[in-house]
Tab-separated table of C-alpha atoms (C1' of nucleotides) in Angstrom:
chain	number	residue	atom	x	y	z
A	883	MET	CA	11.020	-26.235	-18.032
A	884	GLU	CA	8.607	-23.675	-16.765
A	885	SER	CA	5.411	-25.675	-16.636
A	886	GLN	CA	7.097	-27.875	-14.078
A	887	ASP	CA	7.562	-24.864	-11.814
A	888	LEU	CA	3.801	-24.522	-11.706
A	889	ARG	CA	3.070	-28.196	-11.114
A	890	ASN	CA	5.631	-28.295	-8.356
A	891	VAL	CA	3.632	-25.808	-6.366
A	892	GLY	CA	0.293	-27.430	-7.111
A	893	LEU	CA	-0.991	-24.993	-9.703
A	894	LYS	CA	-2.606	-26.020	-12.953
A	895	VAL	CA	-0.667	-25.115	-16.055
A	896	THR	CA	-2.631	-22.447	-17.838
A	897	LEU	CA	-1.798	-19.882	-20.448
A	898	PRO	CA	-2.110	-16.854	-18.164
A	899	ARG	CA	0.124	-18.399	-15.535
A	900	MET	CA	2.734	-19.418	-18.101
A	901	LYS	CA	2.720	-16.022	-19.741
A	902	ILE	CA	3.023	-14.158	-16.484
A	903	LEU	CA	5.824	-16.391	-15.287
A	904	GLU	CA	7.623	-15.834	-18.551
A	905	ILE	CA	7.289	-12.064	-18.297
A	906	LEU	CA	8.642	-12.087	-14.766
A	907	GLU	CA	11.552	-14.218	-15.912
A	908	ARG	CA	12.295	-12.002	-18.856
A	909	GLN	CA	12.235	-8.811	-16.790
A	910	HIS	CA	14.118	-10.334	-13.935
A	911	HIS	CA	17.375	-10.222	-15.851
A	912	ASP	CA	17.138	-6.463	-16.049
A	913	GLY	CA	16.551	-6.147	-12.328
A	914	TYR	CA	13.123	-4.667	-12.901
A	915	HIS	CA	10.325	-4.804	-10.398
A	916	LEU	CA	6.894	-4.973	-11.937
A	917	SER	CA	3.554	-3.923	-10.576
A	918	ALA	CA	0.468	-5.923	-11.473
A	919	GLU	CA	-0.456	-3.105	-13.791
A	920	ASP	CA	2.936	-3.311	-15.504
A	921	VAL	CA	2.509	-7.010	-16.109
A	922	TYR	CA	-0.979	-6.393	-17.431
A	923	LYS	CA	0.255	-3.790	-19.890
A	924	ILE	CA	3.016	-6.036	-21.185
A	925	LEU	CA	0.442	-8.757	-21.745
A	926	LEU	CA	-1.724	-6.332	-23.704
A	927	ASP	CA	1.242	-5.205	-25.786
A	928	GLU	CA	1.912	-8.792	-26.686
A	929	GLY	CA	-1.644	-9.342	-27.743
A	930	GLU	CA	-2.705	-11.549	-24.858
A	931	LYS	CA	-6.265	-11.093	-23.734
A	932	ILE	CA	-5.714	-11.649	-20.041
A	933	GLY	CA	-7.759	-9.747	-17.496
A	934	LEU	CA	-6.291	-7.553	-14.803
A	935	ALA	CA	-8.099	-9.569	-12.160
A	936	THR	CA	-6.300	-12.655	-13.356
A	937	VAL	CA	-2.962	-10.914	-13.150
A	938	TYR	CA	-3.612	-10.009	-9.523
A	939	ARG	CA	-4.890	-13.485	-8.745
A	940	VAL	CA	-1.954	-15.206	-10.364
A	941	LEU	CA	0.632	-12.951	-8.757
A	942	THR	CA	-0.947	-13.516	-5.362
A	943	GLN	CA	-0.910	-17.261	-5.943
A	944	PHE	CA	2.697	-17.103	-7.043
A	945	GLU	CA	3.542	-15.226	-3.898
A	946	ALA	CA	1.756	-17.769	-1.711
A	947	ALA	CA	3.595	-20.514	-3.555
A	948	GLY	CA	6.936	-18.831	-3.000
A	949	LEU	CA	7.609	-18.307	-6.700
A	950	VAL	CA	7.458	-14.568	-6.332
A	951	ARG	CA	8.192	-11.898	-3.745
A	952	ARG	CA	6.001	-8.873	-3.238
A	953	HIS	CA	7.472	-5.583	-2.068
A	954	TYR	CA	5.675	-2.587	-0.668
A	955	PHE	CA	7.649	0.409	-1.786
A	956	GLU	CA	6.600	3.897	-0.829
A	957	GLY	CA	3.742	5.488	-2.651
A	958	GLY	CA	1.213	2.741	-2.812
A	959	ASN	CA	1.171	-0.048	-5.313
A	960	SER	CA	3.250	-3.101	-4.663
A	961	VAL	CA	5.751	-4.629	-7.036
A	962	PHE	CA	6.688	-8.208	-7.741
A	963	GLU	CA	9.842	-10.013	-8.667
A	964	LEU	CA	10.799	-13.602	-9.227
A	965	ASN	CA	11.985	-15.405	-6.122
A	966	ARG	CA	14.959	-17.145	-7.632
A	967	GLY	CA	16.957	-18.193	-4.627
A	968	GLY	CA	18.894	-15.613	-2.701
A	969	HIS	CA	17.174	-13.077	-0.509
A	970	HIS	CA	18.116	-9.453	-0.988
A	971	ASP	CA	17.054	-5.993	0.062
A	972	HIS	CA	16.525	-2.885	-2.037
A	973	ILE	CA	17.764	0.638	-2.426
A	974	VAL	CA	15.461	2.907	-4.406
A	975	CYS	CA	16.305	6.183	-6.114
A	976	LEU	CA	13.776	8.811	-5.105
A	977	LYS	CA	14.167	10.672	-8.384
A	978	CYS	CA	14.220	8.103	-11.168
A	979	GLY	CA	12.914	5.050	-9.369
A	980	HIS	CA	15.969	2.991	-10.194
A	981	ILE	CA	16.362	0.024	-7.893
A	982	ASP	CA	19.533	-1.695	-6.806
A	983	GLU	CA	19.706	-4.830	-4.750
A	984	PHE	CA	22.024	-5.799	-1.955
A	985	THR	CA	22.465	-8.177	0.925
A	986	ASP	CA	24.368	-7.650	4.110
A	987	PRO	CA	25.060	-10.597	6.416
A	988	GLU	CA	25.821	-8.271	9.284
A	989	ILE	CA	22.429	-6.587	9.068
A	990	GLU	CA	20.681	-9.950	8.834
A	991	LYS	CA	22.504	-11.098	11.932
A	992	ARG	CA	21.569	-7.977	13.867
A	993	GLN	CA	17.925	-8.345	12.854
A	994	GLN	CA	17.810	-11.833	14.291
A	995	ALA	CA	19.486	-10.646	17.467
A	996	ILE	CA	16.981	-7.827	17.872
A	997	ALA	CA	14.001	-10.117	17.350
A	998	ASP	CA	15.403	-12.564	19.901
A	999	GLN	CA	15.944	-9.801	22.383
A	1000	LEU	CA	12.384	-8.530	22.017
A	1001	GLY	CA	10.936	-12.034	22.270
A	1002	PHE	CA	9.774	-12.203	18.660
A	1003	GLU	CA	9.981	-15.260	16.456
A	1004	LEU	CA	11.351	-13.580	13.346
A	1005	GLN	CA	9.579	-14.576	10.142
A	1006	ASP	CA	10.345	-11.932	7.601
A	1007	HIS	CA	11.639	-8.453	7.138
A	1008	SER	CA	11.542	-5.553	4.768
A	1009	LEU	CA	14.499	-3.229	4.421
A	1010	ILE	CA	14.378	-0.476	1.867
A	1011	LEU	CA	16.875	2.342	1.578
A	1012	TYR	CA	15.869	5.534	-0.195
A	1013	GLY	CA	18.311	7.930	-1.755
A	1014	ILE	CA	19.582	9.581	-4.916
A	1015	CYS	CA	21.488	7.399	-7.348
A	1016	THR	CA	24.777	8.341	-8.993
A	1017	ARG	CA	23.163	9.229	-12.293
A	1018	CYS	CA	20.598	11.546	-10.705
A	1019	GLN	CA	23.197	13.255	-8.532
A	1020	LYS	CA	25.007	14.328	-11.695
A	1021	LYS	CA	21.840	15.518	-13.417
A	1022	LYS	CA	21.507	18.188	-10.756
B	351	MET	CA	2.408	24.420	24.579
B	352	GLU	CA	1.029	22.638	21.595
B	353	SER	CA	-0.190	25.561	19.548
B	354	GLN	CA	3.412	26.700	19.373
B	355	ASP	CA	4.325	23.424	17.683
B	356	LEU	CA	1.997	24.373	14.880
B	357	ARG	CA	3.159	27.941	14.542
B	358	ASN	CA	6.754	26.781	14.512
B	359	VAL	CA	6.156	24.876	11.314
B	360	GLY	CA	4.092	27.601	9.708
B	361	LEU	CA	0.642	26.111	10.165
B	362	LYS	CA	-2.335	28.060	11.367
B	363	VAL	CA	-3.665	27.026	14.740
B	364	THR	CA	-7.032	25.438	14.112
B	365	LEU	CA	-9.242	23.130	16.085
B	366	PRO	CA	-8.792	20.091	13.828
B	367	ARG	CA	-5.032	20.395	13.891
B	368	MET	CA	-4.930	20.846	17.653
B	369	LYS	CA	-7.225	17.899	18.247
B	370	ILE	CA	-5.306	15.603	15.936
B	371	LEU	CA	-1.997	16.605	17.470
B	372	GLU	CA	-3.419	15.931	20.896
B	373	ILE	CA	-4.662	12.487	19.911
B	374	LEU	CA	-1.303	11.567	18.469
B	375	GLU	CA	0.372	12.726	21.644
B	376	ARG	CA	-2.005	10.810	23.862
B	377	GLN	CA	-1.632	7.579	21.902
B	378	HIS	CA	2.071	7.972	21.533
B	379	HIS	CA	2.682	7.066	25.133
B	380	ASP	CA	1.147	3.660	24.521
B	381	GLY	CA	3.354	3.045	21.517
B	382	TYR	CA	0.364	2.879	19.222
B	383	HIS	CA	0.492	3.619	15.540
B	384	LEU	CA	-2.686	5.119	14.169
B	385	SER	CA	-4.116	5.062	10.686
B	386	ALA	CA	-5.994	8.091	9.418
B	387	GLU	CA	-9.170	6.095	9.902
B	388	ASP	CA	-8.226	5.399	13.533
B	389	VAL	CA	-7.715	9.080	14.212
B	390	TYR	CA	-11.005	9.856	12.526
B	391	LYS	CA	-12.873	7.348	14.692
B	392	ILE	CA	-11.365	8.714	17.866
B	393	LEU	CA	-12.458	12.188	16.849
B	394	LEU	CA	-15.993	10.926	16.271
B	395	ASP	CA	-16.026	9.173	19.632
B	396	GLU	CA	-15.082	12.418	21.265
B	397	GLY	CA	-17.872	14.272	19.533
B	398	GLU	CA	-15.706	16.268	17.154
B	399	LYS	CA	-17.255	16.901	13.761
B	400	ILE	CA	-14.077	16.720	11.724
B	401	GLY	CA	-14.123	15.294	8.237
B	402	LEU	CA	-12.010	12.353	7.140
B	403	ALA	CA	-10.545	14.426	4.331
B	404	THR	CA	-9.275	16.893	6.891
B	405	VAL	CA	-7.655	14.127	8.883
B	406	TYR	CA	-5.751	12.988	5.811
B	407	ARG	CA	-4.836	16.539	4.906
B	408	VAL	CA	-3.616	17.392	8.358
B	409	LEU	CA	-1.615	14.201	8.766
B	410	THR	CA	0.049	14.778	5.416
B	411	GLN	CA	0.887	18.344	6.412
B	412	PHE	CA	2.252	17.152	9.728
B	413	GLU	CA	4.410	14.678	7.884
B	414	ALA	CA	5.720	17.343	5.525
B	415	ALA	CA	6.428	19.548	8.542
B	416	GLY	CA	8.335	16.775	10.264
B	417	LEU	CA	5.921	16.561	13.197
B	418	VAL	CA	4.852	13.076	12.230
B	419	ARG	CA	6.300	10.005	10.554
B	420	ARG	CA	4.300	7.843	8.167
B	421	HIS	CA	4.950	4.118	7.908
B	422	TYR	CA	3.857	1.747	5.188
B	423	PHE	CA	3.280	-1.542	6.928
B	424	GLU	CA	2.134	-4.595	5.034
B	425	GLY	CA	-1.481	-4.826	4.064
B	426	GLY	CA	-2.168	-1.432	2.656
B	427	ASN	CA	-3.083	1.532	4.795
B	428	SER	CA	-0.325	3.563	6.295
B	429	VAL	CA	0.024	4.502	9.933
B	430	PHE	CA	1.268	7.623	11.645
B	431	GLU	CA	3.151	8.374	14.811
B	432	LEU	CA	4.528	11.474	16.441
B	433	ASN	CA	8.076	12.294	15.467
B	434	ARG	CA	9.407	13.144	18.882
B	435	GLY	CA	13.123	13.101	18.373
B	436	GLY	CA	14.880	9.779	18.024
B	437	HIS	CA	14.575	7.692	14.916
B	438	HIS	CA	13.595	4.078	15.349
B	439	ASP	CA	12.539	1.040	13.363
B	440	HIS	CA	9.672	-1.360	13.936
B	441	ILE	CA	8.964	-5.004	14.563
B	442	VAL	CA	5.388	-6.047	13.915
B	443	CYS	CA	3.564	-9.128	15.190
B	444	LEU	CA	1.892	-10.883	12.271
B	445	LYS	CA	-0.867	-12.255	14.482
B	446	CYS	CA	-1.986	-9.454	16.786
B	447	GLY	CA	-0.439	-6.449	15.082
B	448	HIS	CA	1.489	-5.426	18.175
B	449	ILE	CA	4.379	-3.141	17.354
B	450	ASP	CA	7.670	-2.772	19.156
B	451	GLU	CA	10.303	-0.215	18.368
B	452	PHE	CA	14.053	-0.490	18.298
B	453	THR	CA	17.191	1.153	17.025
B	454	ASP	CA	20.484	-0.440	16.151
B	455	PRO	CA	23.504	1.726	15.501
B	456	GLU	CA	25.295	-1.120	13.775
B	457	ILE	CA	22.507	-1.514	11.227
B	458	GLU	CA	22.406	2.220	10.627
B	459	LYS	CA	26.129	2.221	10.022
B	460	ARG	CA	25.921	-0.663	7.579
B	461	GLN	CA	23.109	1.045	5.697
B	462	GLN	CA	25.225	4.109	5.162
B	463	ALA	CA	28.147	1.974	4.047
B	464	ILE	CA	25.968	0.123	1.534
B	465	ALA	CA	24.537	3.321	0.089
B	466	ASP	CA	28.040	4.745	-0.267
B	467	GLN	CA	29.250	1.642	-1.972
B	468	LEU	CA	26.380	1.688	-4.485
B	469	GLY	CA	26.866	5.374	-5.162
B	470	PHE	CA	23.610	6.474	-3.529
B	471	GLU	CA	23.184	9.576	-1.438
B	472	LEU	CA	21.202	8.023	1.393
B	473	GLN	CA	18.147	10.024	2.439
B	474	ASP	CA	15.883	7.690	4.313
B	475	HIS	CA	15.182	4.078	5.038
B	476	SER	CA	12.443	1.759	6.120
B	477	LEU	CA	13.209	-1.331	8.149
B	478	ILE	CA	10.375	-3.461	9.377
B	479	LEU	CA	10.756	-6.878	10.963
B	480	TYR	CA	7.806	-9.254	10.954
B	481	GLY	CA	7.363	-12.062	13.435
B	482	ILE	CA	5.296	-13.563	16.217
B	483	CYS	CA	5.404	-11.791	19.551
B	484	THR	CA	5.919	-13.521	22.898
B	485	ARG	CA	2.275	-13.341	23.828
B	486	CYS	CA	1.073	-14.871	20.547
B	487	GLN	CA	3.649	-17.650	20.711
B	488	LYS	CA	2.119	-18.759	23.979
B	489	LYS	CA	-1.453	-18.551	22.714
B	490	LYS	CA	-0.657	-21.326	20.257
C	808	DC	C1'	-13.663	44.724	13.481
C	809	DA	C1'	-12.926	44.152	8.631
C	810	DA	C1'	-10.490	42.126	4.920
C	811	DT	C1'	-7.766	38.526	3.276
C	812	DC	C1'	-6.459	34.155	2.452
C	813	DA	C1'	-6.051	29.742	4.246
C	814	DA	C1'	-8.648	25.746	6.268
C	815	DT	C1'	-12.589	22.854	6.435
C	816	DG	C1'	-16.605	19.599	5.338
C	817	DA	C1'	-19.017	16.683	2.346
C	818	DG	C1'	-19.203	14.254	-1.364
C	819	DA	C1'	-17.214	13.087	-5.694
C	820	DA	C1'	-13.400	10.945	-7.797
C	821	DA	C1'	-9.102	8.387	-8.367
C	822	DG	C1'	-6.256	4.319	-7.794
C	823	DC	C1'	-5.239	-0.188	-6.365
C	824	DA	C1'	-6.883	-4.576	-5.344
C	825	DT	C1'	-10.420	-8.099	-4.645
C	826	DC	C1'	-14.855	-10.362	-5.442
C	827	DT	C1'	-18.722	-12.456	-8.173
C	828	DC	C1'	-20.378	-15.510	-11.302
C	829	DA	C1'	-21.224	-17.449	-15.706
C	830	DT	C1'	-18.198	-19.593	-18.944
C	831	DC	C1'	-14.094	-21.977	-20.307
C	832	DC	C1'	-10.213	-25.002	-19.844
C	833	DT	C1'	-6.963	-28.649	-17.371
C	834	DT	C1'	-6.650	-32.736	-15.642
C	835	DA	C1'	-7.720	-37.327	-14.282
C	836	DT	C1'	-10.339	-41.054	-15.865
C	837	DT	C1'	-12.372	-43.879	-19.094
D	965	DA	C1'	-9.543	-39.656	-27.746
D	966	DA	C1'	-13.709	-38.487	-25.326
D	967	DT	C1'	-15.751	-37.149	-20.965
D	968	DA	C1'	-16.750	-35.739	-16.409
D	969	DA	C1'	-15.454	-32.676	-12.520
D	970	DG	C1'	-13.630	-28.957	-10.559
D	971	DG	C1'	-10.494	-25.376	-10.845
D	972	DA	C1'	-9.307	-21.082	-13.654
D	973	DT	C1'	-10.629	-17.105	-16.247
D	974	DG	C1'	-12.777	-12.576	-17.992
D	975	DA	C1'	-15.453	-8.605	-17.309
D	976	DG	C1'	-17.439	-5.785	-14.552
D	977	DA	C1'	-18.979	-4.706	-10.063
D	978	DT	C1'	-17.363	-3.707	-5.608
D	979	DG	C1'	-14.472	-2.350	-1.643
D	980	DC	C1'	-11.169	0.365	0.510
D	981	DT	C1'	-7.860	3.915	1.127
D	982	DT	C1'	-6.607	8.325	-0.186
D	983	DT	C1'	-6.998	12.627	-2.742
D	984	DC	C1'	-9.555	16.295	-4.999
D	985	DT	C1'	-13.168	19.962	-5.646
D	986	DC	C1'	-15.466	23.750	-4.274
D	987	DA	C1'	-18.573	26.340	-1.609
D	988	DT	C1'	-18.401	27.819	3.067
D	989	DT	C1'	-16.217	28.839	7.336
D	990	DG	C1'	-12.628	30.520	10.187
D	991	DA	C1'	-7.882	32.417	11.691
D	992	DT	C1'	-4.899	36.255	11.409
D	993	DT	C1'	-3.118	41.003	10.604
D	994	DG	C1'	-3.632	45.771	10.799
DNA sequence: CAATCAATGAGAAAGCATCTCATCCTTATT
DNA sequence: AATAAGGATGAGATGCTTTCTCATTGATTG
């Protein structure tokens, strides 16, 4: 029941918001991370007349509402993914852009310890590993 | 002997490059991280007629040459700092922007282990913690 | 000191993201 | 259902960071 997701966070149920949520859900299964532009193009492909400004607005609202996470990978534009439960970090292939996800309790623990030690109240973190994936290593 | 730094990496010794190197060195002691715009403003303040395009060009060259590291913090524009030896990660205050640096061998080790496990040839990483620094906690 | 080739400045251009505002649509209320 | 009220949207303008272009200037080698 998607429309409930929107009401729960105090957002009106509108066609753009439903469509964008649906696209994020659909792509999430494949582990994809979409830029606003990506989402916009998918909408166009599916015949929806939704403006790019709306896509940005909605994604930003979704982020503020906790429905979505935004990541700043190298190279500029940020990407979004559904925030279904568990936190995870990313490892990005520098050649093909493939992204894998992982979590490491030990790293999380150390992060908290470091913040404590430096007197920071830890609120968030961003950990991204960059490398060459198996497939691209072979293609050499 | 700064000009040698430039020759060592195959760059001609020019006034803009010397000046920018010098600014990075000067600010480095304070732990500051400068955007291209910051560097440009400092140059203006000091009466140097150096174009913004040159600042970007030079910083990018310095990065390619390994003299400088570029970081993509949240919010858009990237910042630069001198790459004097040791690698380190960053913790950024979400209120005042203050940046502390740290390294944690345990985290580094885990990162390598994770990359191995996922079949990636690890090349680089970006770890940024976000929180509220001691000073800003008190200002509440 | 001359010749060569790279470096620079200034402005144009690109790319991502946000803003503006008139119009449209959801929602709460009749 | 119909309506009023205020939020949401589309399209284009705008802002901001970064890169590109190209004519000019400057560093380096012999």
